[in-house]
Amino acid sequence: MAPILIVGSGLAAYTLAKEFRQRDATTPLMLITADDGAFYSKPNLSNALSTGKTAAALAAASAEKMAADFNLKVLPNTRVTALDTGTQRVRLNNISADNDEVHYHKLILALGADPIAHGLSGDAANEVLAVNDLNDYARFRSVLGAQVVAGRRRVTVLGGGLIGCEFANDLTNAGYAVSVIHLGDWPLERLLPAEAGKRLADSFAALGVNWHFGRSAQRVHHANDGLHVMLDNGEVIATDVVLSAIGLRPRTQLAQAASIPVNRGIVVDRYLETGAANVFALGDCAEVDGANLPYVQPLMIQARALAATLAGEKTAVVYPPMPVMVKTPAHPVAVLPPKPGATGSWQMDCSDTGICALHRDASGRLQGFALTGTETSRRLALVKELVLV
Amino acid sequence: MKVWQCIVCGWVYDEDKGWPADGIAPGTRWEDIPESWACPDCGVSKADFEMEVIL
């Protein structure tokens, strides 16, 4: 019998395999991945420097161990280059004697997302790094290490969103001198009201982070003292390493080339089914019922629902209120934005140690919240209030 | 006995039940779990992330 075939080996892929195996120990399950198939937790990439963790230390289990633990066949270092949803086959780039294509019974796309191209010009543009997987982290750590040996510790982060803020905090804690270039007027401006974002920025500044708000980087050049990043206002930042964290784009190309409908992500319904029969998608590559949510909690919920469906118990994705947690120990953030179009306004309660911003409608009903610093301890109580309204 | 929740993925640790799959006996208090232990669902480490008391 052709296997259930999972493409990808990130948290979404392996969580699905694990959840499916809890329900079905024997149906053939195969996983194809472009990298080495080691299991790691992606959230750990953005706080591993300050804890001194190598890429090898972050790899919690090898592909061989995952294969043995969950009765999987894993094909590492292999790319799927094309899908044929009519004959239910995928084509592989890794053309060995016995398998340049694989038949599937069900196909699950857990492809993840790519960093958005930074678009910088200049003779050092190809030295700009992004950290989107364990291999990227290994490279980042080795580049930083080589600079430190030369006495250089300046890092410029492009983008002050969730990943940019987490890396900026981690780099600062690891002893680097950090600048952040951010197009918005405060960090996380699409998630946080101004007061909360400014408090986060101030707490970073107190640690020595240099913010450049309302600016974008345009060019990066080699200079005698390292690298020069030129901003859109002509200002030049001297630095040693540049890290781009300007956002992610769901990987949709493979689906699109197979005429599977895509929008921002691969379009799936609440059962994670794509527009093609027996093809599903989940995690950062998927747009579930209109929403692409590139966070851990939604993908866990998706993996559990899909595991049940694949095991014969058709199960829809149902999300509880899911606050986004930003891992910035300098000033933690928990935010659950109000739904688009929610009528209401932010009510601010600010103390020396944090901000509690509650979004309420005219009758006082809670619609969302943004908590910073010590106020993040109110998260669970507020989630309960949201469930009740 | 307390119940804790991983802030990254929502996984719940119940001190009453422990987590025998990782050799953590029922009744093990959160503070007695080794720092090297990681969340069984999402893999974030105990040292790096706060768990929150939910009960």
Short mmCIF file of C-alpha atoms in Angstrom, two decimals:
data_model
loop_
_atom_site.label_atom_id
_atom_site.label_comp_id
_atom_site.label_asym_id
_atom_site.label_seq_id
_atom_site.Cartn_x
_atom_site.Cartn_y
_atom_site.Cartn_z
CA MET A 1 0.00 0.00 0.00
CA ALA A 2 1.28 3.49 -0.87
CA PRO A 3 2.22 5.47 2.25
CA ILE A 4 0.87 8.57 3.85
CA LEU A 5 3.61 10.91 2.67
CA ILE A 6 4.67 13.98 4.65
CA VAL A 7 6.89 16.54 2.91
CA GLY A 8 8.95 18.51 5.44
CA SER A 9 10.60 17.79 8.79
CA GLY A 10 9.83 20.83 10.91
CA LEU A 11 7.60 20.97 13.97
CA ALA A 12 4.43 20.63 11.88
CA ALA A 13 5.69 17.53 10.03
CA TYR A 14 7.06 15.68 13.04
CA THR A 15 4.18 16.64 15.32
CA LEU A 16 1.77 15.23 12.76
CA ALA A 17 3.78 11.99 12.53
CA LYS A 18 3.86 11.69 16.31
CA GLU A 19 0.14 12.38 16.74
CA PHE A 20 -0.79 10.02 13.92
CA ARG A 21 1.26 7.20 15.43
CA GLN A 22 -0.62 7.57 18.70
CA ARG A 23 -3.75 6.63 16.77
CA ASP A 24 -2.39 4.24 14.16
CA ALA A 25 0.77 2.22 14.71
CA THR A 26 0.99 0.43 11.38
CA THR A 27 -0.22 2.40 8.32
CA PRO A 28 2.93 3.14 6.28
CA LEU A 29 4.18 6.65 6.95
CA MET A 30 6.96 8.26 4.95
CA LEU A 31 8.65 11.62 5.39
CA ILE A 32 10.73 13.38 2.75
CA THR A 33 12.87 16.35 3.77
CA ALA A 34 15.37 18.64 2.06
CA ASP A 35 17.56 18.82 5.18
CA ASP A 36 19.06 16.08 7.33
CA GLY A 37 15.80 15.33 9.11
CA ALA A 38 17.03 16.01 12.64
CA PHE A 39 14.21 17.07 14.95
CA TYR A 40 14.62 20.47 16.60
CA SER A 41 12.29 23.05 18.04
CA LYS A 42 12.33 26.18 15.91
CA PRO A 43 11.45 28.58 18.76
CA ASN A 44 14.80 27.62 20.33
CA LEU A 45 16.73 29.18 17.42
CA SER A 46 16.03 32.70 18.64
CA ASN A 47 17.30 32.25 22.18
CA ALA A 48 20.15 29.80 21.77
CA LEU A 49 23.08 32.23 21.55
CA SER A 50 22.77 33.59 25.05
CA THR A 51 22.53 30.07 26.44
CA GLY A 52 25.60 29.02 24.45
CA LYS A 53 23.87 26.26 22.51
CA THR A 54 25.39 24.88 19.32
CA ALA A 55 23.24 23.71 16.42
CA ALA A 56 24.17 20.14 17.32
CA ALA A 57 22.91 20.69 20.87
CA LEU A 58 19.58 21.98 19.52
CA ALA A 59 19.04 18.84 17.43
CA ALA A 60 17.03 16.80 19.91
CA ALA A 61 16.85 13.62 17.80
CA SER A 62 18.41 12.42 14.54
CA ALA A 63 16.35 11.37 11.53
CA GLU A 64 17.26 7.75 12.33
CA LYS A 65 15.95 8.07 15.86
CA MET A 66 12.73 9.75 14.71
CA ALA A 67 12.27 7.00 12.12
CA ALA A 68 12.71 4.29 14.75
CA ASP A 69 10.61 6.00 17.44
CA PHE A 70 7.63 6.66 15.18
CA ASN A 71 7.86 3.81 12.68
CA LEU A 72 8.55 6.15 9.76
CA LYS A 73 10.53 5.86 6.61
CA VAL A 74 12.57 9.07 6.37
CA LEU A 75 14.23 10.22 3.14
CA PRO A 76 16.64 13.01 4.18
CA ASN A 77 18.51 15.42 1.89
CA THR A 78 15.83 14.96 -0.74
CA ARG A 79 13.70 17.59 -2.44
CA VAL A 80 10.27 17.05 -3.90
CA THR A 81 10.41 18.82 -7.25
CA ALA A 82 6.90 18.19 -8.56
CA LEU A 83 3.50 16.79 -7.57
CA ASP A 84 1.18 14.80 -9.77
CA THR A 85 -2.13 14.86 -7.92
CA GLY A 86 -3.88 12.84 -10.64
CA THR A 87 -1.71 9.74 -10.37
CA GLN A 88 -0.80 10.52 -6.72
CA ARG A 89 2.94 10.64 -7.16
CA VAL A 90 5.71 13.08 -6.20
CA ARG A 91 8.93 13.49 -8.13
CA LEU A 92 12.27 13.73 -6.30
CA ASN A 93 15.51 15.48 -7.18
CA ASN A 94 17.52 12.78 -5.47
CA ILE A 95 17.57 10.43 -8.41
CA SER A 96 18.94 7.18 -7.11
CA ALA A 97 18.39 3.83 -8.78
CA ASP A 98 15.24 2.84 -6.97
CA ASN A 99 13.38 6.04 -6.24
CA ASP A 100 13.04 9.12 -8.31
CA GLU A 101 9.34 9.18 -7.58
CA VAL A 102 7.09 8.05 -4.79
CA HIS A 103 3.43 7.06 -4.85
CA TYR A 104 1.27 8.33 -2.01
CA HIS A 105 -2.05 7.37 -0.54
CA LYS A 106 -2.36 10.77 1.17
CA LEU A 107 0.04 13.67 0.73
CA ILE A 108 0.74 16.22 3.47
CA LEU A 109 2.58 19.41 2.67
CA ALA A 110 4.42 20.73 5.75
CA LEU A 111 6.82 22.86 3.77
CA GLY A 112 7.27 25.84 6.07
CA ALA A 113 8.11 29.36 4.95
CA ASP A 114 11.04 31.19 3.40
CA PRO A 115 12.60 34.39 4.71
CA ILE A 116 11.49 37.33 2.57
CA ALA A 117 14.42 38.47 0.40
CA HIS A 118 16.05 41.54 1.97
CA GLY A 119 16.56 43.24 -1.40
CA LEU A 120 19.69 45.13 -0.32
CA SER A 121 22.22 46.14 -2.95
CA GLY A 122 25.95 46.61 -2.41
CA ASP A 123 29.07 44.46 -2.47
CA ALA A 124 28.27 42.79 0.89
CA ALA A 125 24.63 41.97 0.10
CA ASN A 126 25.35 38.25 -0.04
CA GLU A 127 26.80 38.36 3.49
CA VAL A 128 23.44 39.30 4.98
CA LEU A 129 22.25 36.30 7.00
CA ALA A 130 18.81 34.98 7.89
CA VAL A 131 18.09 32.26 10.46
CA ASN A 132 15.15 30.11 9.42
CA ASP A 133 16.37 26.60 10.23
CA LEU A 134 19.03 24.72 12.14
CA ASN A 135 21.61 24.93 9.31
CA ASP A 136 21.12 28.70 9.14
CA TYR A 137 21.66 28.90 12.88
CA ALA A 138 24.91 26.91 12.63
CA ARG A 139 26.17 29.32 9.96
CA PHE A 140 25.08 32.40 11.93
CA ARG A 141 26.84 31.13 15.04
CA SER A 142 30.03 30.39 13.11
CA VAL A 143 30.05 33.84 11.43
CA LEU A 144 29.52 35.53 14.81
CA GLY A 145 32.26 33.39 16.34
CA ALA A 146 34.77 34.38 13.67
CA GLN A 147 33.99 38.07 14.26
CA VAL A 148 34.33 37.74 18.02
CA VAL A 149 37.79 36.22 17.57
CA ALA A 150 38.69 39.42 15.70
CA GLY A 151 37.27 41.51 18.54
CA ARG A 152 34.13 42.50 16.64
CA ARG A 153 30.74 42.27 18.26
CA ARG A 154 28.45 44.62 16.33
CA VAL A 155 25.28 43.10 14.85
CA THR A 156 22.62 44.92 12.85
CA VAL A 157 19.17 43.35 12.71
CA LEU A 158 16.87 44.22 9.82
CA GLY A 159 13.27 44.20 11.06
CA GLY A 160 11.76 44.77 14.50
CA GLY A 161 8.97 42.21 14.31
CA LEU A 162 8.68 39.11 16.46
CA ILE A 163 11.77 37.29 15.17
CA GLY A 164 13.84 40.47 14.95
CA CYS A 165 13.00 41.40 18.54
CA GLU A 166 13.75 37.91 19.84
CA PHE A 167 17.13 37.82 18.11
CA ALA A 168 17.96 41.37 19.20
CA ASN A 169 17.29 40.40 22.82
CA ASP A 170 19.25 37.15 22.54
CA LEU A 171 22.22 38.85 20.85
CA THR A 172 22.25 41.56 23.51
CA ASN A 173 22.20 38.97 26.28
CA ALA A 174 25.06 37.15 24.54
CA GLY A 175 27.17 40.32 24.70
CA TYR A 176 26.73 41.77 21.20
CA ALA A 177 26.18 45.47 20.41
CA VAL A 178 22.89 45.46 18.55
CA SER A 179 21.23 47.93 16.18
CA VAL A 180 17.74 47.32 14.81
CA ILE A 181 16.44 48.95 11.64
CA HIS A 182 12.66 48.91 11.52
CA LEU A 183 10.23 50.44 9.06
CA GLY A 184 7.49 50.89 11.68
CA ASP A 185 7.42 53.57 14.35
CA TRP A 186 7.68 51.02 17.15
CA PRO A 187 8.49 47.29 17.31
CA LEU A 188 5.72 44.78 16.53
CA GLU A 189 3.52 47.63 15.33
CA ARG A 190 1.07 45.28 13.61
CA LEU A 191 0.42 43.46 16.88
CA LEU A 192 0.94 46.04 19.62
CA PRO A 193 -0.59 49.44 20.38
CA ALA A 194 2.00 52.23 20.43
CA GLU A 195 2.36 52.47 24.22
CA ALA A 196 3.14 48.75 24.57
CA GLY A 197 5.56 48.75 21.62
CA LYS A 198 7.36 51.81 22.95
CA ARG A 199 7.76 50.21 26.35
CA LEU A 200 9.35 47.18 24.69
CA ALA A 201 11.65 49.47 22.70
CA ASP A 202 12.65 51.40 25.84
CA SER A 203 13.52 48.25 27.73
CA PHE A 204 15.76 47.14 24.84
CA ALA A 205 17.34 50.60 24.65
CA ALA A 206 18.15 50.36 28.36
CA LEU A 207 20.25 47.27 27.49
CA GLY A 208 22.08 49.23 24.80
CA VAL A 209 20.06 48.40 21.66
CA ASN A 210 20.14 51.19 19.07
CA TRP A 211 16.78 51.55 17.34
CA HIS A 212 16.32 53.12 13.91
CA PHE A 213 12.56 53.49 13.51
CA GLY A 214 10.77 54.52 10.35
CA ARG A 215 13.80 53.51 8.31
CA SER A 216 14.77 50.78 5.90
CA ALA A 217 18.20 49.55 4.87
CA GLN A 218 19.10 49.99 1.23
CA ARG A 219 22.73 49.01 0.69
CA VAL A 220 25.48 47.16 2.48
CA HIS A 221 29.16 47.52 1.63
CA HIS A 222 32.49 46.23 2.80
CA ALA A 223 34.47 48.89 4.64
CA ASN A 224 37.82 49.00 6.43
CA ASP A 225 36.12 48.63 9.80
CA GLY A 226 33.65 45.90 8.85
CA LEU A 227 30.39 46.46 7.00
CA HIS A 228 28.48 49.66 6.33
CA VAL A 229 24.69 49.53 6.14
CA MET A 230 23.17 52.57 4.43
CA LEU A 231 19.63 53.57 5.35
CA ASP A 232 17.03 55.27 3.17
CA ASN A 233 17.87 58.66 4.76
CA GLY A 234 21.56 58.28 3.92
CA GLU A 235 22.60 57.43 7.47
CA VAL A 236 25.35 54.81 7.70
CA ILE A 237 25.58 52.15 10.42
CA ALA A 238 28.98 50.51 10.90
CA THR A 239 28.56 46.87 11.84
CA ASP A 240 30.20 43.44 11.64
CA VAL A 241 27.26 41.14 10.93
CA VAL A 242 23.84 41.82 9.38
CA LEU A 243 20.87 39.60 10.21
CA SER A 244 17.68 39.93 8.18
CA ALA A 245 14.44 39.26 10.02
CA ILE A 246 11.93 41.12 7.88
CA GLY A 247 9.37 38.36 7.66
CA LEU A 248 8.47 35.00 6.19
CA ARG A 249 6.61 33.93 3.08
CA PRO A 250 4.77 30.59 3.01
CA ARG A 251 6.27 28.10 0.57
CA THR A 252 3.52 27.74 -2.03
CA GLN A 253 5.47 27.16 -5.25
CA LEU A 254 5.24 23.37 -5.29
CA ALA A 255 1.46 23.45 -4.78
CA GLN A 256 0.97 26.24 -7.27
CA ALA A 257 2.92 24.39 -9.95
CA ALA A 258 0.53 21.45 -9.43
CA SER A 259 -2.50 23.76 -9.89
CA ILE A 260 -3.44 23.54 -6.21
CA PRO A 261 -5.06 26.84 -5.19
CA VAL A 262 -2.77 29.16 -3.22
CA ASN A 263 -3.24 32.62 -1.82
CA ARG A 264 -0.84 33.94 0.84
CA GLY A 265 -0.39 30.29 1.83
CA ILE A 266 -1.58 26.98 0.37
CA VAL A 267 -5.35 27.30 0.63
CA VAL A 268 -6.94 24.67 2.90
CA ASP A 269 -10.28 24.33 4.65
CA ARG A 270 -10.85 23.60 8.34
CA TYR A 271 -10.00 19.96 7.64
CA LEU A 272 -6.65 21.06 6.16
CA GLU A 273 -7.62 19.73 2.73
CA THR A 274 -6.24 21.54 -0.28
CA GLY A 275 -8.12 21.93 -3.55
CA ALA A 276 -6.66 18.59 -4.73
CA ALA A 277 -8.03 15.24 -3.60
CA ASN A 278 -5.97 13.49 -0.89
CA VAL A 279 -3.59 16.44 -0.53
CA PHE A 280 -3.41 18.33 2.77
CA ALA A 281 -1.27 21.17 4.12
CA LEU A 282 -0.48 22.45 7.61
CA GLY A 283 1.87 24.72 9.51
CA ASP A 284 3.63 27.82 8.21
CA CYS A 285 2.91 26.98 4.54
CA ALA A 286 -0.86 26.69 4.99
CA GLU A 287 -3.65 29.23 4.94
CA VAL A 288 -6.32 27.58 7.06
CA ASP A 289 -9.82 28.91 6.47
CA GLY A 290 -8.33 32.24 5.36
CA ALA A 291 -5.64 32.61 8.05
CA ASN A 292 -1.89 31.92 7.83
CA LEU A 293 -0.74 31.70 11.46
CA PRO A 294 3.01 31.01 11.61
CA TYR A 295 3.15 30.17 15.32
CA VAL A 296 3.62 26.99 17.30
CA GLN A 297 0.27 26.65 19.02
CA PRO A 298 -1.84 26.78 15.83
CA LEU A 299 0.33 24.20 14.11
CA MET A 300 0.02 21.85 17.10
CA ILE A 301 -3.77 22.13 16.92
CA GLN A 302 -3.66 21.56 13.16
CA ALA A 303 -1.43 18.49 13.55
CA ARG A 304 -3.78 16.92 16.09
CA ALA A 305 -6.85 17.53 13.93
CA LEU A 306 -5.16 16.17 10.80
CA ALA A 307 -3.81 13.11 12.64
CA ALA A 308 -7.36 12.27 13.68
CA THR A 309 -8.68 12.82 10.15
CA LEU A 310 -5.97 10.65 8.60
CA ALA A 311 -6.75 7.93 11.14
CA GLY A 312 -10.35 7.93 9.97
CA GLU A 313 -12.03 10.35 12.35
CA LYS A 314 -12.66 13.51 10.33
CA THR A 315 -11.80 16.42 12.62
CA ALA A 316 -11.94 20.16 11.97
CA VAL A 317 -9.36 22.65 13.22
CA VAL A 318 -10.88 24.65 16.07
CA TYR A 319 -8.68 27.25 17.71
CA PRO A 320 -9.06 28.49 21.26
CA PRO A 321 -7.95 32.09 21.87
CA MET A 322 -4.22 31.87 21.12
CA PRO A 323 -2.07 34.69 22.46
CA VAL A 324 1.23 35.24 20.66
CA MET A 325 4.14 35.08 23.09
CA VAL A 326 7.24 37.08 22.25
CA LYS A 327 10.32 35.60 23.91
CA THR A 328 12.03 38.80 24.95
CA PRO A 329 13.27 38.26 28.52
CA ALA A 330 14.21 41.96 28.75
CA HIS A 331 10.49 42.70 28.59
CA PRO A 332 8.20 39.78 27.70
CA VAL A 333 5.13 40.33 25.53
CA ALA A 334 1.85 38.42 25.26
CA VAL A 335 -0.58 39.69 22.67
CA LEU A 336 -3.89 38.60 21.26
CA PRO A 337 -4.90 41.16 18.66
CA PRO A 338 -8.60 41.97 18.26
CA LYS A 339 -10.15 40.45 15.13
CA PRO A 340 -9.85 42.63 12.02
CA GLY A 341 -12.72 45.10 11.94
CA ALA A 342 -13.45 44.83 15.68
CA THR A 343 -15.06 48.05 16.84
CA GLY A 344 -13.72 49.18 20.14
CA SER A 345 -10.66 50.78 21.61
CA TRP A 346 -7.60 50.12 23.71
CA GLN A 347 -7.76 50.83 27.42
CA MET A 348 -4.28 51.31 28.84
CA ASP A 349 -3.14 50.50 32.32
CA CYS A 350 0.54 51.30 32.66
CA SER A 351 2.83 50.66 35.60
CA ASP A 352 6.59 50.92 36.03
CA THR A 353 7.01 47.26 35.25
CA GLY A 354 4.61 46.66 32.39
CA ILE A 355 1.62 47.61 30.31
CA CYS A 356 -1.81 46.05 30.26
CA ALA A 357 -3.75 47.14 27.16
CA LEU A 358 -7.26 45.73 26.83
CA HIS A 359 -9.30 46.12 23.66
CA ARG A 360 -12.97 46.40 24.60
CA ASP A 361 -16.13 47.20 22.66
CA ALA A 362 -18.70 49.86 23.67
CA SER A 363 -20.42 47.45 26.07
CA GLY A 364 -17.13 46.52 27.74
CA ARG A 365 -16.67 43.10 26.14
CA LEU A 366 -13.04 42.04 25.81
CA GLN A 367 -11.88 41.64 22.19
CA GLY A 368 -8.13 41.29 22.59
CA PHE A 369 -5.18 42.28 24.73
CA ALA A 370 -1.54 43.32 24.69
CA LEU A 371 0.49 42.67 27.84
CA THR A 372 4.11 43.53 28.51
CA GLY A 373 6.59 42.97 31.34
CA THR A 374 5.05 41.81 34.60
CA GLU A 375 1.54 42.30 33.18
CA THR A 376 2.00 39.15 31.05
CA SER A 377 0.98 37.23 34.18
CA ARG A 378 -2.62 38.27 33.41
CA ARG A 379 -2.63 36.30 30.15
CA LEU A 380 -4.45 33.17 31.33
CA ALA A 381 -7.15 35.07 33.20
CA LEU A 382 -7.78 37.20 30.11
CA VAL A 383 -7.92 34.15 27.83
CA LYS A 384 -10.62 32.75 30.14
CA GLU A 385 -12.53 36.03 29.94
CA LEU A 386 -12.33 35.85 26.13
CA VAL A 387 -13.66 32.30 26.09
CA LEU A 388 -16.64 33.38 28.16
CA VAL A 389 -17.67 36.37 26.01
CA MET B 1 0.07 19.73 43.42
CA LYS B 2 0.03 22.21 40.58
CA VAL B 3 -0.62 22.23 36.85
CA TRP B 4 1.72 24.12 34.51
CA GLN B 5 1.39 25.14 30.89
CA CYS B 6 4.02 25.64 28.20
CA ILE B 7 3.63 29.21 26.97
CA VAL B 8 4.84 28.37 23.48
CA CYS B 9 2.54 25.48 22.54
CA GLY B 10 0.02 25.11 25.35
CA TRP B 11 1.19 21.68 26.57
CA VAL B 12 0.11 21.01 30.14
CA TYR B 13 2.21 19.42 32.90
CA ASP B 14 0.22 18.05 35.82
CA GLU B 15 2.42 17.40 38.86
CA ASP B 16 -0.05 14.73 40.04
CA LYS B 17 0.44 12.70 36.87
CA GLY B 18 4.10 13.47 36.18
CA TRP B 19 5.35 12.47 32.74
CA PRO B 20 6.37 8.81 32.89
CA ALA B 21 7.33 8.78 29.17
CA ASP B 22 10.36 10.90 30.12
CA GLY B 23 10.91 9.09 33.40
CA ILE B 24 9.24 11.79 35.50
CA ALA B 25 7.30 10.06 38.23
CA PRO B 26 3.77 11.07 39.25
CA GLY B 27 3.97 13.67 41.99
CA THR B 28 7.18 15.29 40.70
CA ARG B 29 7.10 19.00 41.39
CA TRP B 30 7.94 21.34 38.53
CA GLU B 31 11.00 22.68 40.33
CA ASP B 32 12.38 19.14 40.64
CA ILE B 33 12.33 18.47 36.89
CA PRO B 34 15.86 18.61 35.44
CA GLU B 35 16.83 21.80 33.58
CA SER B 36 17.77 19.66 30.58
CA TRP B 37 14.18 18.47 30.14
CA ALA B 38 12.25 19.84 27.15
CA CYS B 39 8.54 20.25 26.45
CA PRO B 40 7.37 16.91 25.01
CA ASP B 41 5.23 18.62 22.39
CA CYS B 42 7.21 21.56 21.05
CA GLY B 43 10.68 20.89 22.42
CA VAL B 44 11.33 24.25 24.06
CA SER B 45 13.54 23.79 27.09
CA LYS B 46 12.59 24.20 30.72
CA ALA B 47 15.47 26.59 31.31
CA ASP B 48 14.45 28.87 28.49
CA PHE B 49 10.71 29.13 29.04
CA GLU B 50 8.44 29.83 31.89
CA MET B 51 5.65 27.42 32.57
CA GLU B 52 2.68 29.05 34.20
CA VAL B 53 0.58 27.81 37.06
CA ILE B 54 -2.92 27.34 35.68
CA LEU B 55 -4.60 25.74 38.66
#
